[in-house]
Amino acid sequence: MQKEKQSVKVSGLSYSVNGKTIVADASFEIKPNELLGIVGPNGAGKSTLLRLLTRIIHPSGGNILLDGKDVSRYQAKELYRKISFLPQTSYFDFPLSVLEVVLTGRYPYLGIFESESKEDIKRAEDCLSLVDMGGFSQRKVTTLSGGEQQRVSVARVLVQETDFIFLDEPSSHLDIHHKFALMELLKSLARKGRGIAAVLHDLDLASRFCDRVLVLEDGRVFALGEPSRVFSEKLLSSVFKVRGSWDAQSGNLLVFR
Amino acid sequence: MPTGKKTLSVYIILSFLLVLVILACVSLGAVSVPFDKVLSIIAGKLLWLDAGASVEKSQELIVWDIRLPRVLLAATIGGGLSIVGAVMQAMFRNPLAEPGILGWSSGGAFFAVLAIYTGIYQQWFLLLPLAAFAGTLLTAYAVYGISRYRGFVENTTLLLCGVALGTLFVSLTTFVLSVSNAWSMKEMLFWIMGGVDSRTWTHFAMAAVPVLAASVTLLFYAKNLNARLLGYETAKTIGVDIEKTTKHLIILSSLIVGASVAVSGIVGFVGLIIPHSVRLLIGVDHRRLLPASFIAGAIFLPVADLIARTVMGPQELRLGIITSLVGVPFFVFLLRRNFSGRGIA
C-alpha cells in the first residue's frame, strides 16, 4: 500500500456553535496538484470550513487527515510547514515593511531566537515578484492600497512553501488583471504539485480556473466535481438563485439574474 | 534583519545617552554635585575605595544614598513600563494599549494599598509587590476577558473597559486610604500620582529583579508579537499558539507592572510615549523594538523625575503629573490618527 503522502482527507466533518450547525457531515478530499474552488451562497459555511481545515477552530465531529495523520495531532510549527492560510481579512495597522510582513511566512521554520537568513530574504523577494510586487519590499504596508496589501499577503502565504494552501476569497480587493494573474498563479502552483483550496465568490472565476469545485449549501457538501458538470442550470438556480448557461463558443460560464 | 547598521547605531546612541542621563540626574537637583565628584563617589563605592578628603560626607549621602537609588529605580520602571507598553500594543493590536490606560496599574496600586492597610505586608517584605502583582494580573485578565470574543479583542471595548476598571480601582484606593486615618494626603498622592521620591536601595532591588527578569524573558516572544500584528488567523497559521502565549505575555507584563507599582505608584503613559517614539526610530519588528524601548524608557523616566523635582524647586512635583502632561497630548494625537474617518460629526 502506498504511503499516505500529500493528501487532505476530510471525513464526516461537522462544526456547530451554540446549537447551530455551520458545517455538517462534510467528506471530501483535496488532491495535490489540484485547484479546488469552494463556492456557495453567503452563510453556507465556506469560511468556517477553511478555518476548520487550517485548525484555527476545532471540529465538533469528524476528522481531517493530513498526510494520513489527524491535524489535531500535529505540532503547530510542523503543521504550518505543510499548510498555509490566507484569511479573508489581513490586518495592517502597524507600519511593518512589506518584506517584514512576507518574512513572517518563514516563522514556522525558525527557532525561537533564530533570525531569517539571507536565503529567506531572497525567497521573500521572489514571492513578491510572483505577485507583481517586486521592488516594494522596503515600503510600509500601511501605505499600500487594499489590492497591493492583498498581494503582499499572498506572497506571505507563498513563502511559507506548504504542500497545501487555503485561501479565503483571495481575489477580493484585486482589480480584474490581478484577479486573473492570481488565479493563473494558483493554477500553476497546483500544476507543480501543490493542493490549493480557495473560497471564491465569483462563479465565473471558479469555472474558468478551478479543476474541481465544491458547492456548499447550509454547511453541507451539495456537489463536488468539475465545474462544467457541477454548474448546471438546475444547481445554479436552486443553490445560487441565478440563471446561468455555458457559452458554447468561449466555453465560459455565463451567469445572470 | 536588513537594517542592521542603523539599528546598531541607534542602540549605541541610546546606551550612551542612558549612562549620561543617569549620571546627570544624580548630579543635578536641589543641591548639585559636580560630575567628577559623582563619578568618584560611585567608583569609590563600587570598587570599595576610600573616596578621600575631596568628597564631603553630605555629597556622598546625596549621591549614593538618596539620588542613585532613586534614579536607577526610575530607569528600571521606565524601561519596564515601556517594554510592557510595546508588548500590550502588539498583543491587543491596539496602539493605545498601555498599563495605565488599561487599568492594570490602578488594579496593582489598589491591591498594594490593601496589603498595607490590612497589615499583611509586615509579615514578609515581598508580600507588598506580590499583592501589586496579583492586583495587576486580576485587572489584566478582567479587561482581557471582557473584551475578548472568539479570539478577537474588540479595540473600543478593551479601552473603555480598561478605563472603567482603572477608575474603579482608583476610587477604591482613595476609599481605603480615606477610611484609614493614619494615611495622609501625601500617601494618597503617592499611589495615585506615582513617583520615585524617597526610594532606597531596597526599593530598587525589589523592583529591579522582577522587572529585569521578566523583560529579558519577554524578548523570547518578539517574533510571536510580530506575528500577532497581522491578526489572529494569520498569527495562528504561521505557528503561534495565541491562547497559550497570551497567558505568558499577560503574566510577564503584570509582573513588571506590579513590581513597578509596588514601589512607585501609578506612573501613567510611559508605555505609550516610548514604544511609539522608538517605532519611528527603528521600526516595528519587536526583536529591535523591545530592547530599544526598554533603554529609551530607562532614559525618559529619570529625566521626567529630574524635571519633577527641580522645575518648581524646592517643592517636588509628582512624577505621575509630568508623565501625564507629556502623555495626554500624545494619547490625543494617537487617538485622532487611529479613529479618524468613522462616524459622522
Coordinates of C-alpha atoms in Angstrom, one line a residue:
Chain A
M1 CA 0.0 0.0 0.0
Q2 CA 1.3 3.4 -0.9
K3 CA 2.3 5.7 1.9
E4 CA -0.3 8.4 2.7
K5 CA 1.7 11.3 1.2
Q6 CA 0.5 14.8 0.5
S7 CA -3.2 14.4 0.9
V8 CA -6.0 16.1 2.8
K9 CA -8.8 13.8 3.6
V10 CA -11.9 15.1 5.3
S11 CA -14.5 12.8 6.7
G12 CA -17.7 13.4 8.5
L13 CA -16.6 16.9 9.4
S14 CA -19.0 19.0 11.4
Y15 CA -19.0 22.1 13.4
S16 CA -21.7 23.7 15.5
V17 CA -21.7 26.6 17.8
N18 CA -24.4 27.4 20.3
G19 CA -26.5 24.5 19.0
K20 CA -26.4 25.9 15.4
T21 CA -24.8 23.7 12.9
I22 CA -22.5 25.5 10.5
V23 CA -20.7 22.6 8.8
A24 CA -22.5 19.3 8.6
D25 CA -21.0 15.9 7.8
A26 CA -18.6 17.1 5.1
S27 CA -16.5 14.5 3.4
F28 CA -14.1 15.2 0.6
E29 CA -10.5 15.1 -0.4
I30 CA -8.1 17.7 -1.6
K31 CA -5.6 16.3 -4.0
P32 CA -2.1 17.6 -4.6
N33 CA -1.9 19.3 -7.9
E34 CA -5.4 20.5 -8.0
L35 CA -7.0 23.8 -7.6
L36 CA -10.3 23.3 -5.7
G37 CA -12.8 26.1 -5.6
I38 CA -15.1 26.3 -2.6
V39 CA -18.3 28.1 -3.6
G40 CA -21.7 28.6 -2.0
P41 CA -24.1 31.4 -1.0
N42 CA -23.5 33.7 1.9
G43 CA -23.6 31.9 5.2
A44 CA -23.1 28.4 3.7
G45 CA -20.1 27.8 5.9
K46 CA -17.3 28.3 3.4
S47 CA -15.1 30.4 5.8
T48 CA -15.8 28.1 8.7
L49 CA -14.8 25.1 6.6
L50 CA -11.4 26.8 5.8
R51 CA -11.0 27.7 9.5
L52 CA -11.5 24.0 10.3
L53 CA -9.1 22.8 7.6
T54 CA -6.4 25.2 8.9
R55 CA -7.0 24.3 12.6
I56 CA -7.9 27.8 13.6
I57 CA -11.0 26.2 15.1
H58 CA -11.6 22.7 16.1
P59 CA -14.4 20.4 14.7
S60 CA -17.3 19.2 16.7
G61 CA -17.2 15.9 14.9
G62 CA -15.4 14.0 12.2
N63 CA -11.8 14.5 11.3
I64 CA -9.2 15.9 8.9
L65 CA -6.3 13.7 7.9
L66 CA -3.2 15.5 6.6
D67 CA -0.8 13.1 5.0
G68 CA -2.6 10.3 6.9
K69 CA -2.3 12.0 10.3
D70 CA -5.1 13.8 12.1
V71 CA -4.4 17.6 12.0
S72 CA -5.1 17.9 15.7
R73 CA -2.1 15.7 16.4
Y74 CA 0.4 18.0 14.7
Q75 CA 2.8 20.3 16.5
A76 CA 1.9 23.9 15.4
K77 CA 5.1 24.6 13.5
E78 CA 5.1 21.2 11.9
L79 CA 1.5 21.7 10.7
Y80 CA 2.1 25.1 9.3
R81 CA 5.1 24.0 7.3
K82 CA 2.5 21.8 5.5
I83 CA -0.5 24.0 5.2
S84 CA -0.8 27.8 5.0
F85 CA -3.8 30.1 5.0
L86 CA -4.8 33.4 3.5
P87 CA -7.6 34.9 5.7
Q88 CA -10.4 36.9 4.4
T89 CA -9.1 40.0 6.1
S90 CA -5.5 40.8 6.8
Y91 CA -4.6 43.5 9.3
F92 CA -2.0 46.1 8.6
D93 CA -2.4 48.8 11.1
F94 CA 1.3 48.8 12.3
P95 CA 3.9 50.2 9.8
L96 CA 5.8 47.0 9.1
S97 CA 7.7 46.9 5.9
V98 CA 6.4 44.7 3.1
L99 CA 9.5 42.5 3.5
E100 CA 8.9 42.1 7.2
V101 CA 5.3 41.0 6.6
V102 CA 6.3 38.5 3.9
L103 CA 9.1 37.1 6.1
T104 CA 6.6 36.2 8.8
G105 CA 5.7 33.3 6.5
R106 CA 9.1 31.8 7.4
Y107 CA 8.3 31.7 11.1
P108 CA 7.3 28.1 11.1
Y109 CA 10.8 27.2 10.0
L110 CA 12.7 29.4 12.6
G111 CA 13.8 28.6 16.1
I112 CA 12.8 31.0 18.9
F113 CA 15.9 33.2 18.6
E114 CA 16.7 32.4 15.0
S115 CA 16.5 35.2 12.5
E116 CA 15.6 35.0 8.9
S117 CA 18.6 34.0 6.7
K118 CA 19.7 35.8 3.5
E119 CA 18.1 32.9 1.7
D120 CA 14.8 33.6 3.4
I121 CA 15.0 37.2 2.3
K122 CA 15.7 36.0 -1.2
R123 CA 12.7 33.7 -1.1
A124 CA 10.5 36.5 0.1
E125 CA 11.7 38.8 -2.7
D126 CA 11.0 36.1 -5.2
C127 CA 7.5 35.6 -3.9
L128 CA 6.9 39.3 -4.1
S129 CA 7.8 39.3 -7.7
L130 CA 5.4 36.4 -8.3
V131 CA 2.5 38.6 -7.2
D132 CA 3.8 41.6 -9.1
M133 CA 5.1 43.4 -6.0
G134 CA 8.8 43.2 -6.7
G135 CA 10.5 46.4 -5.7
F136 CA 8.0 47.1 -2.9
S137 CA 9.9 45.2 -0.2
Q138 CA 11.0 48.3 1.8
R139 CA 7.6 50.1 1.6
K140 CA 5.5 50.3 4.7
V141 CA 2.4 48.1 4.3
T142 CA 0.3 50.8 5.8
T143 CA 0.9 53.0 2.7
L144 CA -0.3 50.4 0.2
S145 CA -3.7 50.1 -1.4
G146 CA -6.1 47.3 -0.4
G147 CA -5.2 45.3 -3.5
E148 CA -1.5 45.7 -3.0
Q149 CA -1.8 44.6 0.6
Q150 CA -3.7 41.5 -0.5
R151 CA -0.9 40.6 -2.9
V152 CA 1.6 41.1 -0.1
S153 CA -0.5 38.6 2.0
V154 CA -0.5 36.2 -0.9
A155 CA 3.4 36.5 -1.1
R156 CA 3.5 35.8 2.7
V157 CA 1.5 32.6 2.1
L158 CA 3.7 31.5 -0.8
V159 CA 6.9 32.0 1.1
Q160 CA 5.6 29.5 3.7
E161 CA 6.2 26.9 1.0
T162 CA 3.5 24.5 2.1
D163 CA 2.1 21.5 0.3
F164 CA -1.5 22.7 0.8
I165 CA -2.6 26.3 0.6
F166 CA -6.0 27.5 1.7
L167 CA -7.3 30.9 0.6
D168 CA -10.4 32.8 1.7
E169 CA -11.6 35.0 -1.1
P170 CA -8.1 35.7 -2.4
S171 CA -9.4 37.7 -5.3
S172 CA -11.3 40.3 -3.3
H173 CA -9.8 43.8 -3.4
L174 CA -8.0 42.8 -6.6
D175 CA -8.5 44.5 -10.0
I176 CA -9.5 42.3 -12.9
H177 CA -6.0 42.0 -14.2
H178 CA -4.5 40.9 -10.9
K179 CA -7.5 38.7 -10.3
F180 CA -6.7 36.7 -13.4
A181 CA -3.0 36.8 -12.7
L182 CA -3.6 35.4 -9.2
M183 CA -5.8 32.6 -10.4
E184 CA -3.2 31.7 -13.1
L185 CA -0.5 31.7 -10.4
L186 CA -2.6 29.4 -8.2
K187 CA -3.2 27.1 -11.1
S188 CA 0.5 26.9 -12.0
L189 CA 1.3 26.2 -8.4
A190 CA -1.3 23.4 -8.5
R191 CA 0.4 22.0 -11.6
K192 CA 3.7 21.9 -9.7
G193 CA 2.1 19.6 -7.1
R194 CA 0.5 21.9 -4.5
G195 CA -3.0 21.2 -3.3
I196 CA -4.9 24.5 -3.3
A197 CA -8.4 25.2 -2.0
A198 CA -9.8 28.7 -2.4
V199 CA -13.2 30.1 -1.3
L200 CA -14.4 32.1 -4.3
H201 CA -17.5 34.2 -4.7
D202 CA -17.1 34.7 -8.4
L203 CA -18.6 31.7 -10.1
D204 CA -17.1 32.8 -13.4
L205 CA -13.6 32.8 -11.9
A206 CA -14.2 29.4 -10.3
S207 CA -15.5 27.9 -13.5
R208 CA -12.6 29.2 -15.5
F209 CA -9.7 28.2 -13.3
C210 CA -10.6 25.5 -10.9
D211 CA -10.1 21.8 -11.5
R212 CA -12.9 21.0 -9.3
V213 CA -15.5 23.0 -7.3
L214 CA -17.1 22.1 -4.1
V215 CA -20.5 23.6 -3.6
L216 CA -21.6 24.2 0.0
E217 CA -25.1 24.8 1.0
D218 CA -26.2 25.2 4.6
G219 CA -23.0 23.6 5.7
R220 CA -23.4 20.5 3.6
V221 CA -21.4 19.5 0.5
F222 CA -24.1 19.9 -2.1
A223 CA -21.9 19.0 -5.1
L224 CA -18.3 18.3 -5.9
G225 CA -16.7 17.9 -9.3
E226 CA -15.5 19.5 -12.5
P227 CA -17.1 23.0 -12.9
S228 CA -18.6 22.1 -16.3
R229 CA -20.5 19.2 -14.6
V230 CA -21.3 20.8 -11.3
F231 CA -22.6 24.2 -12.6
S232 CA -25.7 23.0 -14.2
E233 CA -28.7 25.3 -14.8
K234 CA -30.6 23.4 -12.2
L235 CA -27.9 23.8 -9.5
L236 CA -27.3 27.5 -10.3
S237 CA -30.9 28.3 -9.8
S238 CA -31.5 26.1 -6.8
V239 CA -28.4 27.0 -4.8
F240 CA -27.4 30.4 -6.1
K241 CA -30.8 31.7 -7.2
V242 CA -29.3 32.8 -10.6
R243 CA -29.8 31.7 -14.1
G244 CA -26.7 30.5 -16.0
S245 CA -25.5 28.7 -19.0
W246 CA -22.3 27.7 -20.7
D247 CA -21.3 29.7 -23.7
A248 CA -20.6 27.2 -26.4
Q249 CA -18.1 29.4 -28.2
S250 CA -15.8 30.5 -25.4
G251 CA -16.6 27.7 -23.0
N252 CA -17.2 30.1 -20.2
L253 CA -20.0 30.1 -17.7
L254 CA -22.4 33.0 -18.1
V255 CA -24.4 33.9 -15.1
F256 CA -27.3 36.4 -15.0
R257 CA -30.3 37.2 -12.9
Chain B
M1 CA 17.3 41.8 9.7
P2 CA 18.1 44.0 6.8
T3 CA 18.6 47.3 8.6
G4 CA 21.3 46.1 10.9
K5 CA 23.6 49.0 10.7
K6 CA 21.0 51.6 11.6
T7 CA 19.7 49.5 14.5
L8 CA 23.2 49.1 15.9
S9 CA 23.9 52.9 15.8
V10 CA 20.5 53.5 17.5
Y11 CA 21.5 51.1 20.2
I12 CA 24.9 52.6 20.7
I13 CA 23.5 56.1 20.9
L14 CA 20.7 55.1 23.3
S15 CA 23.1 53.2 25.6
F16 CA 25.5 56.2 25.7
L17 CA 22.6 58.5 26.5
L18 CA 21.4 56.2 29.2
V19 CA 24.7 56.3 31.1
L20 CA 24.9 60.1 30.6
V21 CA 21.4 60.7 31.8
I22 CA 21.8 58.5 34.9
L23 CA 24.9 60.4 35.9
A24 CA 23.4 63.8 35.1
C25 CA 20.3 63.0 37.1
V26 CA 22.4 62.0 40.0
S27 CA 24.5 65.2 39.7
L28 CA 21.6 67.7 39.3
G29 CA 19.0 68.7 41.8
A30 CA 18.2 71.0 44.7
V31 CA 21.9 70.6 45.7
S32 CA 24.0 69.9 42.7
V33 CA 27.1 67.7 43.0
P34 CA 29.8 68.2 40.3
F35 CA 30.0 65.5 37.7
D36 CA 33.6 64.4 38.6
K37 CA 32.6 64.0 42.3
V38 CA 29.6 61.9 41.3
L39 CA 31.9 59.7 39.3
S40 CA 34.4 59.4 42.1
I41 CA 31.8 58.6 44.7
I42 CA 30.2 55.9 42.6
A43 CA 33.5 54.5 41.5
G44 CA 34.7 54.5 45.1
K45 CA 31.6 52.7 46.4
L46 CA 31.6 50.2 43.6
L47 CA 35.4 49.4 44.0
W48 CA 35.4 49.7 47.8
L49 CA 37.9 52.6 47.6
D50 CA 38.1 55.4 50.0
A51 CA 36.9 58.5 48.1
G52 CA 39.3 60.6 50.2
A53 CA 39.1 64.1 51.5
S54 CA 37.9 65.7 48.2
V55 CA 34.4 64.3 48.8
E56 CA 32.2 65.6 51.6
K57 CA 30.2 63.2 53.6
S58 CA 27.0 65.1 52.7
Q59 CA 27.7 64.8 49.0
E60 CA 28.3 61.1 49.4
L61 CA 25.0 60.8 51.2
I62 CA 23.2 62.7 48.4
V63 CA 24.8 60.8 45.6
W64 CA 24.9 57.2 47.0
D65 CA 22.0 57.0 49.4
I66 CA 19.5 59.4 48.0
R67 CA 19.8 60.1 44.3
L68 CA 21.4 57.0 42.8
P69 CA 18.8 54.5 44.0
R70 CA 16.1 57.0 43.0
V71 CA 17.5 57.5 39.5
L72 CA 18.2 53.8 39.0
L73 CA 14.7 52.9 40.1
A74 CA 13.2 55.5 37.7
A75 CA 15.3 54.0 34.9
T76 CA 14.2 50.4 35.8
I77 CA 10.5 51.1 36.0
G78 CA 10.7 53.5 32.9
G79 CA 12.3 50.6 31.0
G80 CA 9.9 48.0 32.3
L81 CA 6.7 50.1 31.7
S82 CA 7.9 50.9 28.1
I83 CA 8.6 47.3 27.2
V84 CA 5.2 46.3 28.6
G85 CA 3.5 49.1 26.5
A86 CA 5.2 47.7 23.4
V87 CA 4.0 44.2 24.3
M88 CA 0.5 45.2 25.1
Q89 CA 0.1 47.2 21.9
A90 CA 1.1 44.2 19.8
M91 CA -0.8 41.7 21.9
F92 CA -4.1 43.5 21.6
R93 CA -3.2 45.0 18.2
N94 CA -4.2 48.3 19.7
P95 CA -1.8 51.3 19.6
L96 CA -3.5 52.9 22.6
A97 CA -2.9 50.0 25.0
E98 CA -0.7 50.8 27.9
P99 CA -0.7 49.6 31.6
G100 CA -2.0 52.9 32.9
I101 CA -4.8 53.3 30.3
L102 CA -6.0 49.7 30.5
G103 CA -6.3 50.0 34.3
W104 CA -3.6 47.5 35.1
S105 CA -1.6 49.9 37.2
S106 CA -4.6 51.0 39.2
G107 CA -5.5 47.4 40.0
G108 CA -2.0 46.9 41.2
A109 CA -2.0 50.0 43.3
F110 CA -5.3 49.1 44.9
F111 CA -4.0 45.7 46.0
A112 CA -0.8 47.2 47.2
V113 CA -2.7 49.7 49.4
L114 CA -4.9 46.8 50.6
A115 CA -1.8 44.9 51.6
I116 CA -0.5 47.8 53.6
Y117 CA -3.9 48.7 55.1
T118 CA -4.6 45.2 56.3
G119 CA -1.0 44.9 57.6
I120 CA -0.2 41.7 55.8
Y121 CA 2.8 43.3 54.1
Q122 CA 4.5 43.3 57.5
Q123 CA 4.6 39.5 57.5
W124 CA 7.1 39.4 54.7
F125 CA 8.6 42.2 52.7
L126 CA 7.8 40.6 49.4
L127 CA 4.0 40.5 50.1
L128 CA 3.7 44.1 49.0
P129 CA 5.0 43.6 45.5
L130 CA 3.2 40.2 45.3
A131 CA -0.1 41.9 46.2
A132 CA 0.5 44.5 43.5
F133 CA 1.3 41.7 41.0
A134 CA -1.9 39.9 41.9
G135 CA -3.9 43.1 41.5
T136 CA -2.4 43.8 38.1
L137 CA -2.9 40.3 36.9
L138 CA -6.5 40.2 38.1
T139 CA -7.3 43.5 36.3
A140 CA -5.4 42.4 33.2
Y141 CA -7.4 39.3 33.0
A142 CA -10.7 41.0 33.7
V143 CA -10.1 43.6 31.0
Y144 CA -9.0 41.0 28.5
G145 CA -11.8 38.6 29.3
I146 CA -14.5 41.2 29.0
S147 CA -13.3 42.5 25.6
R148 CA -12.4 39.1 24.0
Y149 CA -14.8 37.5 21.7
R150 CA -13.9 34.4 19.7
G151 CA -10.3 35.1 19.5
F152 CA -10.8 38.8 18.7
V153 CA -10.2 41.6 21.1
E154 CA -12.6 44.5 20.4
N155 CA -10.5 47.7 20.4
T156 CA -13.1 50.1 21.8
T157 CA -14.4 47.7 24.4
L158 CA -10.8 47.0 25.5
L159 CA -10.1 50.7 26.0
L160 CA -13.4 51.6 27.6
C161 CA -13.3 48.6 29.9
G162 CA -9.7 49.4 30.9
V163 CA -10.5 53.0 31.7
A164 CA -13.6 52.0 33.6
L165 CA -11.9 49.4 35.8
G166 CA -8.9 51.8 36.3
T167 CA -11.3 54.5 37.6
L168 CA -13.0 51.9 39.8
F169 CA -9.7 50.9 41.4
V170 CA -8.5 54.5 41.9
S171 CA -11.8 55.2 43.6
L172 CA -11.4 52.1 45.8
T173 CA -7.8 53.1 46.6
T174 CA -9.0 56.5 47.6
F175 CA -11.7 55.0 49.7
V176 CA -9.4 52.6 51.6
L177 CA -6.9 55.4 52.2
S178 CA -9.6 57.8 53.4
V179 CA -11.1 55.4 55.9
S180 CA -7.7 54.6 57.5
N181 CA -7.0 57.8 59.5
A182 CA -3.3 57.1 59.6
W183 CA -2.9 57.9 56.0
S184 CA -2.1 61.4 55.0
M185 CA -3.0 63.1 51.8
K186 CA 0.6 62.8 50.7
E187 CA 0.4 59.0 50.9
M188 CA -2.7 59.0 48.8
L189 CA -1.0 61.1 46.2
F190 CA 1.9 58.7 46.2
W191 CA -0.2 55.9 44.9
I192 CA -2.5 57.7 42.5
M193 CA 0.1 60.1 41.1
G194 CA 3.2 57.9 41.4
G195 CA 6.8 58.9 41.9
V196 CA 10.2 57.7 43.0
D197 CA 10.8 60.2 45.8
S198 CA 12.5 58.9 49.0
R199 CA 13.1 55.5 47.5
T200 CA 16.0 53.4 48.8
W201 CA 18.3 50.6 47.5
T202 CA 15.8 48.1 48.9
H203 CA 13.0 49.6 46.7
F204 CA 15.3 49.5 43.8
A205 CA 16.2 45.8 44.3
M206 CA 12.6 44.9 44.9
A207 CA 11.7 46.3 41.5
A208 CA 14.8 45.6 39.5
V209 CA 14.9 41.8 40.0
P210 CA 11.4 41.1 38.7
V211 CA 11.4 43.8 36.1
L212 CA 14.7 42.8 34.5
A213 CA 14.0 39.1 34.7
A214 CA 10.5 39.5 33.1
S215 CA 11.8 42.0 30.5
V216 CA 14.5 39.6 29.3
T217 CA 12.0 36.7 29.1
L218 CA 9.7 38.9 27.0
L219 CA 12.4 39.1 24.4
F220 CA 11.7 35.4 23.6
Y221 CA 8.3 36.5 22.4
A222 CA 9.5 39.0 19.9
K223 CA 8.6 37.1 16.7
N224 CA 5.3 36.0 18.4
L225 CA 4.4 39.6 18.8
N226 CA 5.3 40.4 15.2
A227 CA 3.0 37.7 14.0
R228 CA 0.2 39.0 16.2
L229 CA 0.3 42.3 14.4
L230 CA -1.1 40.5 11.3
G231 CA -4.2 39.4 13.1
Y232 CA -5.4 36.3 14.9
E233 CA -5.8 34.0 11.9
T234 CA -2.6 34.8 10.3
A235 CA -0.6 34.5 13.5
K236 CA -2.2 31.1 14.2
T237 CA -1.4 29.8 10.8
I238 CA 2.2 30.7 11.0
G239 CA 2.6 28.7 14.1
V240 CA 1.7 31.0 17.1
D241 CA -0.2 29.4 19.9
I242 CA -2.2 32.5 20.7
E243 CA -4.2 31.3 23.7
K244 CA -1.2 29.9 25.5
T245 CA 1.2 32.7 24.8
T246 CA -1.3 35.4 25.6
K247 CA -1.3 33.9 29.1
H248 CA 2.5 34.1 29.2
L249 CA 2.6 37.6 28.0
I250 CA -0.1 38.8 30.4
I251 CA 1.7 37.2 33.4
L252 CA 5.1 38.6 32.4
S253 CA 3.8 42.0 31.8
S254 CA 1.8 42.0 35.1
L255 CA 5.0 41.0 36.9
I256 CA 6.7 44.1 35.6
V257 CA 3.8 46.4 36.2
G258 CA 3.1 45.0 39.7
A259 CA 6.8 45.3 40.7
S260 CA 6.8 48.9 39.4
V261 CA 3.5 50.0 41.1
A262 CA 4.5 48.4 44.4
V263 CA 7.4 50.8 44.8
S264 CA 6.3 53.9 42.8
G265 CA 2.6 54.0 42.5
I266 CA 0.8 54.7 39.2
V267 CA 3.1 56.3 36.6
G268 CA 1.0 56.6 33.5
F269 CA 1.6 57.0 29.8
V270 CA 5.2 55.9 29.7
G271 CA 4.2 52.7 27.9
L272 CA 2.5 54.8 25.3
I273 CA 5.1 57.6 24.7
I274 CA 8.2 55.4 24.5
P275 CA 7.2 52.5 22.2
H276 CA 5.6 54.8 19.7
S277 CA 8.6 57.1 19.6
V278 CA 11.0 54.2 19.3
R279 CA 9.0 52.7 16.4
L280 CA 9.6 55.9 14.5
L281 CA 13.3 55.4 15.1
I282 CA 13.9 51.7 14.3
G283 CA 10.6 50.3 13.0
V284 CA 8.0 47.8 14.3
D285 CA 10.0 44.5 14.5
H286 CA 9.9 43.5 18.1
R287 CA 13.3 42.0 18.1
R288 CA 14.6 45.5 17.8
L289 CA 11.7 47.4 19.3
L290 CA 11.6 45.6 22.7
P291 CA 15.2 46.2 23.8
A292 CA 15.3 49.7 22.4
S293 CA 12.0 50.6 24.2
F294 CA 13.5 49.4 27.4
I295 CA 16.6 51.6 27.1
A296 CA 14.6 54.6 25.9
G297 CA 12.2 54.3 28.8
A298 CA 15.1 54.0 31.1
I299 CA 16.3 57.3 29.7
F300 CA 13.0 59.0 29.8
L301 CA 11.7 58.4 33.3
P302 CA 14.8 59.7 35.2
V303 CA 14.7 62.9 33.1
A304 CA 10.9 63.2 33.8
D305 CA 11.8 62.7 37.5
L306 CA 14.6 65.3 37.3
I307 CA 12.0 67.8 35.9
A308 CA 9.5 66.8 38.6
R309 CA 12.0 67.6 41.4
T310 CA 13.6 70.7 40.0
V311 CA 11.1 72.7 38.0
M312 CA 9.1 74.0 41.0
G313 CA 12.0 73.6 43.4
P314 CA 12.3 73.3 46.4
Q315 CA 8.8 71.8 46.1
E316 CA 8.7 68.5 44.2
L317 CA 6.0 67.7 41.7
R318 CA 4.6 64.2 41.5
L319 CA 6.3 62.2 38.7
G320 CA 2.9 61.0 37.5
I321 CA 1.9 64.6 36.8
I322 CA 4.9 65.0 34.5
T323 CA 4.3 61.8 32.6
S324 CA 0.6 62.7 32.2
L325 CA 1.5 66.2 30.9
V326 CA 3.6 64.6 28.2
G327 CA 1.4 61.6 27.7
V328 CA -2.0 63.0 27.3
P329 CA -1.2 65.1 24.2
F330 CA 0.5 62.0 22.8
F331 CA -2.6 60.0 23.5
V332 CA -4.9 62.5 21.8
F333 CA -2.7 62.5 18.8
L334 CA -2.8 58.7 18.5
L335 CA -6.5 58.7 19.1
R336 CA -7.1 61.1 16.3
R337 CA -4.8 59.2 14.0
N338 CA -6.4 55.9 14.6
F339 CA -10.1 56.6 14.9
S340 CA -10.5 59.2 12.1
G341 CA -12.9 58.5 9.3
R342 CA -15.6 56.7 11.3
G343 CA -18.9 58.1 12.3
I344 CA -20.4 61.4 11.3
A345 CA -20.0 64.7 13.1

